[in-house]
Structure formats: structure tokens, C-alpha cells
PDB file of C-alpha atoms in Angstrom:
ATOM      1  CA  UNK Q   4     204.064-108.421 -40.908  1.00 39.00           C
ATOM      2  CA  UNK Q   5     201.801-106.443 -38.598  1.00 44.00           C
ATOM      3  CA  UNK Q   6     201.203-109.040 -35.906  1.00 47.00           C
ATOM      4  CA  UNK Q   7     201.493-107.465 -32.497  1.00 47.00           C
ATOM      5  CA  UNK Q   8     204.894-107.620 -30.830  1.00 46.00           C
ATOM      6  CA  UNK Q   9     205.078-110.420 -28.285  1.00 57.00           C
ATOM      7  CA  UNK Q  10     201.877-112.117 -29.526  1.00 68.00           C
ATOM      8  CA  UNK Q  11     202.821-115.433 -31.080  1.00 82.00           C
ATOM      9  CA  UNK Q  12     200.294-118.191 -31.703  1.00 89.00           C
ATOM     10  CA  UNK Q  13     200.675-121.597 -33.310  1.00 95.00           C
ATOM     11  CA  UNK Q  14     197.409-121.278 -35.244  1.00 98.00           C
ATOM     12  CA  UNK Q  15     195.660-118.246 -36.693  1.00 98.00           C
ATOM     13  CA  UNK Q  16     192.002-118.820 -37.565  1.00 98.00           C
ATOM     14  CA  UNK Q  17     190.793-116.315 -40.150  1.00 97.00           C
ATOM     15  CA  UNK Q  18     187.027-115.845 -40.290  1.00 97.00           C
ATOM     16  CA  UNK Q  19     185.746-113.449 -42.985  1.00 94.00           C
ATOM     17  CA  UNK Q  20     182.341-111.974 -42.126  1.00 95.00           C
ATOM     18  CA  UNK Q  21     179.579-109.980 -43.735  1.00 92.00           C
ATOM     19  CA  UNK Q  22     176.284-109.684 -41.849  1.00 93.00           C
ATOM     20  CA  UNK Q  23     177.040-112.532 -39.436  1.00 94.00           C
ATOM     21  CA  UNK Q  24     175.774-110.885 -36.231  1.00 93.00           C
ATOM     22  CA  UNK Q  25     173.606-113.908 -35.424  1.00 90.00           C
ATOM     23  CA  UNK Q  26     176.411-116.438 -35.914  1.00 93.00           C
ATOM     24  CA  UNK Q  27     179.746-114.935 -34.893  1.00 95.00           C
ATOM     25  CA  UNK Q  28     179.346-115.296 -31.111  1.00 95.00           C
ATOM     26  CA  UNK Q  29     178.432-118.977 -31.405  1.00 94.00           C
ATOM     27  CA  UNK Q  30     181.256-119.799 -33.817  1.00 95.00           C
ATOM     28  CA  UNK Q  31     183.797-118.117 -31.510  1.00 96.00           C
ATOM     29  CA  UNK Q  32     182.432-119.952 -28.472  1.00 96.00           C
ATOM     30  CA  UNK Q  33     182.625-123.297 -30.298  1.00 96.00           C
ATOM     31  CA  UNK Q  34     186.200-122.681 -31.436  1.00 97.00           C
ATOM     32  CA  UNK Q  35     187.281-122.083 -27.843  1.00 97.00           C
ATOM     33  CA  UNK Q  36     185.286-125.104 -26.691  1.00 97.00           C
ATOM     34  CA  UNK Q  37     186.888-127.512 -29.148  1.00 97.00           C
ATOM     35  CA  UNK Q  38     190.465-126.224 -28.900  1.00 97.00           C
ATOM     36  CA  UNK Q  39     191.009-126.082 -25.124  1.00 95.00           C
ATOM     37  CA  UNK Q  40     194.720-126.958 -25.257  1.00 94.00           C
ATOM     38  CA  UNK Q  41     195.702-125.243 -28.524  1.00 96.00           C
ATOM     39  CA  UNK Q  42     197.586-121.955 -28.803  1.00 96.00           C
ATOM     40  CA  UNK Q  43     195.467-120.007 -31.287  1.00 97.00           C
ATOM     41  CA  UNK Q  44     193.975-116.664 -32.215  1.00 98.00           C
ATOM     42  CA  UNK Q  45     190.806-115.813 -34.136  1.00 98.00           C
ATOM     43  CA  UNK Q  46     191.047-113.017 -36.697  1.00 98.00           C
ATOM     44  CA  UNK Q  47     187.662-111.694 -37.784  1.00 98.00           C
ATOM     45  CA  UNK Q  48     187.867-109.815 -41.095  1.00 97.00           C
ATOM     46  CA  UNK Q  49     184.586-107.953 -41.384  1.00 96.00           C
ATOM     47  CA  UNK Q  50     183.695-106.163 -44.612  1.00 95.00           C
ATOM     48  CA  UNK Q  51     181.700-103.280 -43.218  1.00 93.00           C
ATOM     49  CA  UNK Q  52     178.682-105.318 -42.107  1.00 94.00           C
ATOM     50  CA  UNK Q  53     175.678-103.016 -41.578  1.00 95.00           C
ATOM     51  CA  UNK Q  54     173.998-105.472 -39.167  1.00 95.00           C
ATOM     52  CA  UNK Q  55     176.246-104.827 -36.159  1.00 94.00           C
ATOM     53  CA  UNK Q  56     178.612-107.795 -36.568  1.00 96.00           C
ATOM     54  CA  UNK Q  57     181.556-105.655 -35.470  1.00 97.00           C
ATOM     55  CA  UNK Q  58     179.773-104.607 -32.278  1.00 97.00           C
ATOM     56  CA  UNK Q  59     179.300-108.266 -31.353  1.00 96.00           C
ATOM     57  CA  UNK Q  60     182.986-109.002 -32.040  1.00 97.00           C
ATOM     58  CA  UNK Q  61     183.998-106.117 -29.761  1.00 97.00           C
ATOM     59  CA  UNK Q  62     181.869-107.633 -27.013  1.00 97.00           C
ATOM     60  CA  UNK Q  63     183.581-110.991 -27.602  1.00 97.00           C
ATOM     61  CA  UNK Q  64     186.941-109.273 -27.201  1.00 97.00           C
ATOM     62  CA  UNK Q  65     185.871-108.198 -23.728  1.00 96.00           C
ATOM     63  CA  UNK Q  66     185.072-111.826 -22.879  1.00 96.00           C
ATOM     64  CA  UNK Q  67     188.022-113.647 -24.462  1.00 96.00           C
ATOM     65  CA  UNK Q  68     190.647-110.896 -24.731  1.00 96.00           C
ATOM     66  CA  UNK Q  69     191.802-108.772 -27.646  1.00 95.00           C
ATOM     67  CA  UNK Q  70     194.907-110.952 -28.075  1.00 94.00           C
ATOM     68  CA  UNK Q  71     192.716-113.982 -28.766  1.00 96.00           C
ATOM     69  CA  UNK Q  72     189.884-112.406 -30.764  1.00 97.00           C
ATOM     70  CA  UNK Q  73     191.146-109.814 -33.230  1.00 97.00           C
ATOM     71  CA  UNK Q  74     188.834-107.574 -35.243  1.00 97.00           C
ATOM     72  CA  UNK Q  75     190.431-106.395 -38.460  1.00 96.00           C
ATOM     73  CA  UNK Q  76     187.659-104.590 -40.299  1.00 95.00           C
ATOM     74  CA  UNK Q  77     187.518-103.282 -43.851  1.00 94.00           C
ATOM     75  CA  UNK Q  78     185.214-100.539 -45.126  1.00 91.00           C
ATOM     76  CA  UNK Q  79     183.220-102.663 -47.607  1.00 90.00           C
ATOM     77  CA  UNK Q  80     183.037-106.024 -49.401  1.00 86.00           C
ATOM     78  CA  UNK Q  81     186.358-106.469 -51.188  1.00 83.00           C
ATOM     79  CA  UNK Q  82     186.488-110.177 -51.992  1.00 79.00           C
ATOM     80  CA  UNK Q  83     187.447-113.404 -50.258  1.00 80.00           C
ATOM     81  CA  UNK Q  84     191.074-113.621 -51.392  1.00 82.00           C
ATOM     82  CA  UNK Q  85     191.865-110.110 -50.199  1.00 85.00           C
ATOM     83  CA  UNK Q  86     190.072-110.870 -46.914  1.00 89.00           C
ATOM     84  CA  UNK Q  87     192.494-113.738 -46.293  1.00 90.00           C
ATOM     85  CA  UNK Q  88     195.449-111.524 -47.221  1.00 89.00           C
ATOM     86  CA  UNK Q  89     194.179-108.839 -44.855  1.00 93.00           C
ATOM     87  CA  UNK Q  90     193.892-111.413 -42.074  1.00 94.00           C
ATOM     88  CA  UNK Q  91     197.357-112.766 -42.823  1.00 93.00           C
ATOM     89  CA  UNK Q  92     198.901-109.329 -42.307  1.00 93.00           C
ATOM     90  CA  UNK Q  93     197.762-109.477 -38.701  1.00 94.00           C
ATOM     91  CA  UNK Q  94     198.307-113.214 -38.094  1.00 95.00           C
ATOM     92  CA  UNK Q  95     201.082-114.540 -35.879  1.00 95.00           C
ATOM     93  CA  UNK Q  96     200.524-118.264 -36.448  1.00 96.00           C
ATOM     94  CA  UNK Q  97     202.748-120.689 -38.320  1.00 96.00           C
ATOM     95  CA  UNK Q  98     199.552-122.347 -39.526  1.00 98.00           C
ATOM     96  CA  UNK Q  99     196.417-120.622 -40.780  1.00 98.00           C
ATOM     97  CA  UNK Q 100     192.884-122.012 -40.714  1.00 98.00           C
ATOM     98  CA  UNK Q 101     190.228-120.479 -42.942  1.00 96.00           C
ATOM     99  CA  UNK Q 102     186.589-121.141 -42.176  1.00 95.00           C
ATOM    100  CA  UNK Q 103     183.167-119.614 -42.686  1.00 91.00           C
ATOM    101  CA  UNK Q 104     181.331-117.761 -39.940  1.00 91.00           C
ATOM    102  CA  UNK Q 105     177.856-119.055 -40.800  1.00 87.00           C
ATOM    103  CA  UNK Q 106     178.192-122.341 -38.842  1.00 86.00           C
ATOM    104  CA  UNK Q 107     178.399-124.420 -42.022  1.00 85.00           C
ATOM    105  CA  UNK Q 108     181.917-125.347 -40.834  1.00 89.00           C
ATOM    106  CA  UNK Q 109     181.657-126.808 -37.352  1.00 92.00           C
ATOM    107  CA  UNK Q 110     184.679-126.128 -35.136  1.00 95.00           C
ATOM    108  CA  UNK Q 111     184.465-129.681 -33.776  1.00 95.00           C
ATOM    109  CA  UNK Q 112     186.493-130.722 -36.840  1.00 96.00           C
ATOM    110  CA  UNK Q 113     189.430-128.420 -36.028  1.00 98.00           C
ATOM    111  CA  UNK Q 114     191.267-131.002 -33.871  1.00 98.00           C
ATOM    112  CA  UNK Q 115     191.093-133.445 -36.803  1.00 97.00           C
ATOM    113  CA  UNK Q 116     192.662-130.859 -39.117  1.00 98.00           C
ATOM    114  CA  UNK Q 117     195.472-130.178 -36.664  1.00 98.00           C
ATOM    115  CA  UNK Q 118     196.061-133.866 -35.967  1.00 97.00           C
ATOM    116  CA  UNK Q 119     196.149-134.743 -39.677  1.00 98.00           C
ATOM    117  CA  UNK Q 120     198.715-132.021 -40.368  1.00 98.00           C
ATOM    118  CA  UNK Q 121     200.938-133.151 -37.502  1.00 97.00           C
ATOM    119  CA  UNK Q 122     200.749-136.804 -38.579  1.00 98.00           C
ATOM    120  CA  UNK Q 123     201.478-136.167 -42.264  1.00 98.00           C
ATOM    121  CA  UNK Q 124     203.384-132.892 -42.418  1.00 98.00           C
ATOM    122  CA  UNK Q 125     200.860-131.707 -45.013  1.00 97.00           C
ATOM    123  CA  UNK Q 126     201.069-128.245 -46.540  1.00 98.00           C
ATOM    124  CA  UNK Q 127     197.278-128.109 -46.885  1.00 97.00           C
ATOM    125  CA  UNK Q 128     194.560-129.981 -45.000  1.00 97.00           C
ATOM    126  CA  UNK Q 129     191.134-129.551 -46.528  1.00 94.00           C
ATOM    127  CA  UNK Q 130     187.728-130.619 -45.303  1.00 93.00           C
ATOM    128  CA  UNK Q 131     185.785-132.778 -47.730  1.00 89.00           C
ATOM    129  CA  UNK Q 132     182.123-133.686 -48.074  1.00 81.00           C
ATOM    130  CA  UNK Q 133     182.800-136.380 -50.644  1.00 73.00           C
ATOM    131  CA  UNK Q 134     184.513-139.207 -48.762  1.00 69.00           C
ATOM    132  CA  UNK Q 135     183.338-141.742 -46.182  1.00 73.00           C
ATOM    133  CA  UNK Q 136     181.999-140.014 -43.055  1.00 68.00           C
ATOM    134  CA  UNK Q 137     181.655-136.717 -44.931  1.00 62.00           C
ATOM    135  CA  UNK Q 138     178.405-135.223 -46.173  1.00 59.00           C
ATOM    136  CA  UNK Q 139     175.971-132.344 -46.364  1.00 57.00           C
ATOM    137  CA  UNK Q 140     173.078-131.479 -44.056  1.00 58.00           C
ATOM    138  CA  UNK Q 141     170.246-129.096 -44.862  1.00 51.00           C
ATOM    139  CA  UNK Q 142     170.439-129.077 -48.667  1.00 56.00           C
ATOM    140  CA  UNK Q 143     167.587-130.175 -50.892  1.00 58.00           C
ATOM    141  CA  UNK Q 144     168.152-132.860 -53.503  1.00 60.00           C
ATOM    142  CA  UNK Q 145     168.622-130.395 -56.370  1.00 61.00           C
ATOM    143  CA  UNK Q 146     171.363-128.479 -54.584  1.00 57.00           C
ATOM    144  CA  UNK Q 147     173.102-131.716 -53.630  1.00 56.00           C
ATOM    145  CA  UNK Q 148     172.982-132.885 -57.243  1.00 58.00           C
ATOM    146  CA  UNK Q 149     174.233-129.517 -58.510  1.00 59.00           C
ATOM    147  CA  UNK Q 150     177.140-129.523 -56.072  1.00 62.00           C
ATOM    148  CA  UNK Q 151     178.056-133.127 -56.775  1.00 61.00           C
ATOM    149  CA  UNK Q 152     177.802-132.597 -60.526  1.00 64.00           C
ATOM    150  CA  UNK Q 153     179.976-129.499 -60.416  1.00 67.00           C
ATOM    151  CA  UNK Q 154     182.561-131.348 -58.375  1.00 66.00           C
ATOM    152  CA  UNK Q 155     182.610-134.370 -60.688  1.00 65.00           C
ATOM    153  CA  UNK Q 156     182.969-132.080 -63.716  1.00 66.00           C
ATOM    154  CA  UNK Q 157     185.913-130.295 -62.120  1.00 63.00           C
ATOM    155  CA  UNK Q 158     187.498-133.590 -61.051  1.00 64.00           C
ATOM    156  CA  UNK Q 159     187.271-134.925 -64.591  1.00 65.00           C
ATOM    157  CA  UNK Q 160     188.675-131.839 -66.300  1.00 63.00           C
ATOM    158  CA  UNK Q 161     191.261-130.605 -63.798  1.00 62.00           C
ATOM    159  CA  UNK Q 162     192.549-133.724 -61.961  1.00 64.00           C
ATOM    160  CA  UNK Q 163     193.032-131.599 -58.845  1.00 62.00           C
ATOM    161  CA  UNK Q 164     194.296-134.180 -56.348  1.00 68.00           C
ATOM    162  CA  UNK Q 165     191.520-133.427 -53.836  1.00 75.00           C
ATOM    163  CA  UNK Q 166     187.955-134.709 -53.631  1.00 72.00           C
ATOM    164  CA  UNK Q 167     186.192-131.463 -52.654  1.00 77.00           C
ATOM    165  CA  UNK Q 168     187.246-128.438 -54.700  1.00 74.00           C
ATOM    166  CA  UNK Q 169     184.809-125.770 -53.589  1.00 74.00           C
ATOM    167  CA  UNK Q 170     184.963-126.285 -49.843  1.00 79.00           C
ATOM    168  CA  UNK Q 171     186.428-123.413 -47.849  1.00 85.00           C
ATOM    169  CA  UNK Q 172     187.270-125.143 -44.570  1.00 93.00           C
ATOM    170  CA  UNK Q 173     191.045-125.595 -44.727  1.00 96.00           C
ATOM    171  CA  UNK Q 174     194.293-125.468 -42.797  1.00 98.00           C
ATOM    172  CA  UNK Q 175     197.408-124.150 -44.525  1.00 97.00           C
ATOM    173  CA  UNK Q 176     201.018-123.690 -43.650  1.00 97.00           C
ATOM    174  CA  UNK Q 177     201.283-119.928 -43.555  1.00 96.00           C
ATOM    175  CA  UNK Q 178     203.884-119.552 -46.327  1.00 95.00           C
ATOM    176  CA  UNK Q 179     201.902-121.930 -48.545  1.00 96.00           C
ATOM    177  CA  UNK Q 180     198.744-119.877 -48.138  1.00 95.00           C
ATOM    178  CA  UNK Q 181     200.639-116.681 -48.971  1.00 93.00           C
ATOM    179  CA  UNK Q 182     202.089-118.289 -52.091  1.00 94.00           C
ATOM    180  CA  UNK Q 183     198.757-119.666 -53.288  1.00 93.00           C
ATOM    181  CA  UNK Q 184     196.820-116.439 -52.755  1.00 90.00           C
ATOM    182  CA  UNK Q 185     199.443-114.501 -54.696  1.00 88.00           C
ATOM    183  CA  UNK Q 186     199.043-116.972 -57.587  1.00 87.00           C
ATOM    184  CA  UNK Q 187     195.240-116.854 -57.757  1.00 84.00           C
ATOM    185  CA  UNK Q 188     193.212-114.491 -59.918  1.00 80.00           C
ATOM    186  CA  UNK Q 189     189.689-115.851 -59.418  1.00 75.00           C
ATOM    187  CA  UNK Q 190     187.055-114.187 -57.269  1.00 70.00           C
ATOM    188  CA  UNK Q 191     184.050-115.417 -55.344  1.00 66.00           C
ATOM    189  CA  UNK Q 192     182.885-118.999 -55.662  1.00 65.00           C
ATOM    190  CA  UNK Q 193     185.760-120.062 -57.948  1.00 77.00           C
ATOM    191  CA  UNK Q 194     188.495-118.807 -55.635  1.00 84.00           C
ATOM    192  CA  UNK Q 195     188.584-121.903 -53.407  1.00 83.00           C
ATOM    193  CA  UNK Q 196     188.716-124.191 -56.425  1.00 83.00           C
ATOM    194  CA  UNK Q 197     191.645-122.301 -57.917  1.00 87.00           C
ATOM    195  CA  UNK Q 198     193.481-122.424 -54.589  1.00 89.00           C
ATOM    196  CA  UNK Q 199     193.400-126.223 -54.407  1.00 89.00           C
ATOM    197  CA  UNK Q 200     194.191-126.699 -58.117  1.00 88.00           C
ATOM    198  CA  UNK Q 201     197.180-124.356 -57.848  1.00 90.00           C
ATOM    199  CA  UNK Q 202     198.344-126.217 -54.732  1.00 92.00           C
ATOM    200  CA  UNK Q 203     198.337-129.484 -56.670  1.00 91.00           C
ATOM    201  CA  UNK Q 204     200.132-127.977 -59.662  1.00 90.00           C
ATOM    202  CA  UNK Q 205     202.800-126.513 -57.378  1.00 94.00           C
ATOM    203  CA  UNK Q 206     203.401-129.917 -55.807  1.00 94.00           C
ATOM    204  CA  UNK Q 207     202.178-129.096 -52.316  1.00 96.00           C
ATOM    205  CA  UNK Q 208     201.237-131.999 -50.046  1.00 96.00           C
ATOM    206  CA  UNK Q 209     197.444-132.052 -49.616  1.00 95.00           C
ATOM    207  CA  UNK Q 210     195.562-134.164 -47.079  1.00 95.00           C
ATOM    208  CA  UNK Q 211     191.821-134.413 -46.439  1.00 94.00           C
ATOM    209  CA  UNK Q 212     189.562-134.917 -43.433  1.00 94.00           C
ATOM    210  CA  UNK Q 213     185.852-135.784 -43.733  1.00 93.00           C
ATOM    211  CA  UNK Q 214     183.404-133.106 -42.619  1.00 92.00           C
ATOM    212  CA  UNK Q 215     179.658-132.678 -42.681  1.00 87.00           C
ATOM    213  CA  UNK Q 216     178.766-129.338 -44.226  1.00 75.00           C
ATOM    214  CA  UNK Q 217     175.691-127.791 -42.604  1.00 73.00           C
ATOM    215  CA  UNK Q 218     173.669-125.197 -44.499  1.00 62.00           C
ATOM    216  CA  UNK Q 219     173.797-121.849 -42.744  1.00 50.00           C
ATOM    217  CA  UNK Q 220     171.760-121.676 -39.543  1.00 51.00           C
ATOM    218  CA  UNK Q 221     170.979-117.943 -39.506  1.00 49.00           C
ATOM    219  CA  UNK Q 222     171.028-115.400 -42.311  1.00 49.00           C
ATOM    220  CA  UNK Q 223     170.726-115.620 -46.071  1.00 49.00           C
ATOM    221  CA  UNK Q 224     172.818-117.856 -48.330  1.00 49.00           C
ATOM    222  CA  UNK Q 225     175.108-115.915 -50.633  1.00 49.00           C
ATOM    223  CA  UNK Q 226     175.121-118.585 -53.353  1.00 49.00           C
ATOM    224  CA  UNK Q 227     172.947-117.910 -56.377  1.00 52.00           C
ATOM    225  CA  UNK Q 228     172.693-118.394 -60.116  1.00 55.00           C
ATOM    226  CA  UNK Q 229     175.408-115.871 -60.868  1.00 62.00           C
ATOM    227  CA  UNK Q 230     177.873-117.855 -58.729  1.00 59.00           C
ATOM    228  CA  UNK Q 231     177.120-121.005 -60.737  1.00 62.00           C
ATOM    229  CA  UNK Q 232     177.847-119.126 -63.977  1.00 68.00           C
ATOM    230  CA  UNK Q 233     181.105-117.844 -62.465  1.00 68.00           C
ATOM    231  CA  UNK Q 234     181.983-121.400 -61.430  1.00 63.00           C
ATOM    232  CA  UNK Q 235     181.654-122.631 -65.014  1.00 67.00           C
ATOM    233  CA  UNK Q 236     183.689-119.706 -66.334  1.00 69.00           C
ATOM    234  CA  UNK Q 237     186.341-120.394 -63.725  1.00 68.00           C
ATOM    235  CA  UNK Q 238     186.435-124.062 -64.645  1.00 65.00           C
ATOM    236  CA  UNK Q 239     187.218-123.157 -68.251  1.00 70.00           C
ATOM    237  CA  UNK Q 240     189.837-120.633 -67.117  1.00 70.00           C
ATOM    238  CA  UNK Q 241     191.629-123.157 -64.912  1.00 67.00           C
ATOM    239  CA  UNK Q 242     191.462-125.788 -67.639  1.00 70.00           C
ATOM    240  CA  UNK Q 243     193.269-123.403 -69.981  1.00 71.00           C
ATOM    241  CA  UNK Q 244     195.806-121.964 -67.542  1.00 75.00           C
ATOM    242  CA  UNK Q 245     196.873-124.729 -65.152  1.00 71.00           C
TER     243      UNK Q 245
END
């Protein structure tokens, strides 16, 4: 592994970014605010954002220190799974958190993830919108119905052992994350679903914590019609191969 010599953290938080200049400073601030007594590092994997995201991260390094905020850039958009792998190469933590940079995943939930893992010994702790005290804020009715319908369809066909398949706010044991990524072939929107289905099939211990997903505050949503088509294709693929 390429983690710096002498730098050892308990938790590595991998945050993939593309055009998140307006959000990255706030998400980093909130992570530090909500984890005051936790030994962690933030690894920003930026895919060549043209909006100056990397410049903001470099400024954050001056504030928080380059050992706590790591910028591990790539030249262009290369996919979510490979972004996590790229972050893992530079991670020193025994546990790895993956979360979005667009403020849809609020760092206030991070202590609940850590506490749940410690209490249960779980291999994976995943945030869920679909249990008591979980939910979605900022979506219109049609998007809520589409998301709920897609989730129910996947639950029925795949029996995944988790209530929220497409969420991407999760904590993994490091070796579990490495194993799951190496097993997955899906890209884009389907990737997170395949990760949790594979985890169930491999017998990993999965726990859930309720979260409220908030639609992105700044910037443009990257979910569109093509992602919904890919989701349905991925559902069929997983049904046939898992």
C-alpha cells in the first residue's frame, strides 16, 4: 500500500469528487466538526474537475494539514469503483467510510456509523433511507416514488439483506471493501447495489443506521434517464449472476 510511512489512522474517509468546488470545503468542515475525538483522514479523489475543486482542497490542506486532508487526483472521470480503489491505495485506516461530496450525506451521521460497527462488529454499516427515522429531503414526489419502486423491485428479486441498495453512504472494514470492489463489475448507479448484494452473498455481516438523504445543495445532479436504464440492466445482471 502507498499510505505514507508513519501516518496511521483508524478511519479513512474517501470522498470522490467531480465539480464539487462549492461543496467540498463545507463537507470537510462538517466532518471535522462531528468527529472531534476520532483518529481519521479524508482522502479526496478528484477526477480532473475543471471547476477548481482541487484548488479548494489544496487550501483546505493548509488549514487542516496534508496528513488529515489528502488530495489524490486523477486526470479524468474513470468511474466510482476505481475511485474507491485509488483512494484505498493511499488509505491508512482499518476502516473505510465512503460518502458523497455534495452534502447529500451529512457527516453528523458518522458517529452513528462508527458506534454501530463497534457495538456489532459489522463488516459493513450502511446508511438507509427506508427505515424508521430515515428519509429523503428535497425530492419531488415522482423521484421519491421512482426510488422507492426501484428499491422494492430489487428487494423482491435479489433478497439483498439490506433495506437501501443504492445508497452510497457506508462504512466498511478495509479488507471487506477491497474484496467487494474486486468482485464487482458494474459501473455508475448500479455499482452500490452490486456491492451490497455481493456482501450478502459472501456472508458478510451488514448493519444499518437510519439517515436522511438531502438532495444536493449546490451543483447539478448527475442522475438522469440513462442511469435508470443502467439500473434496470444491472438488476437483471445481478439476478442472473448472484
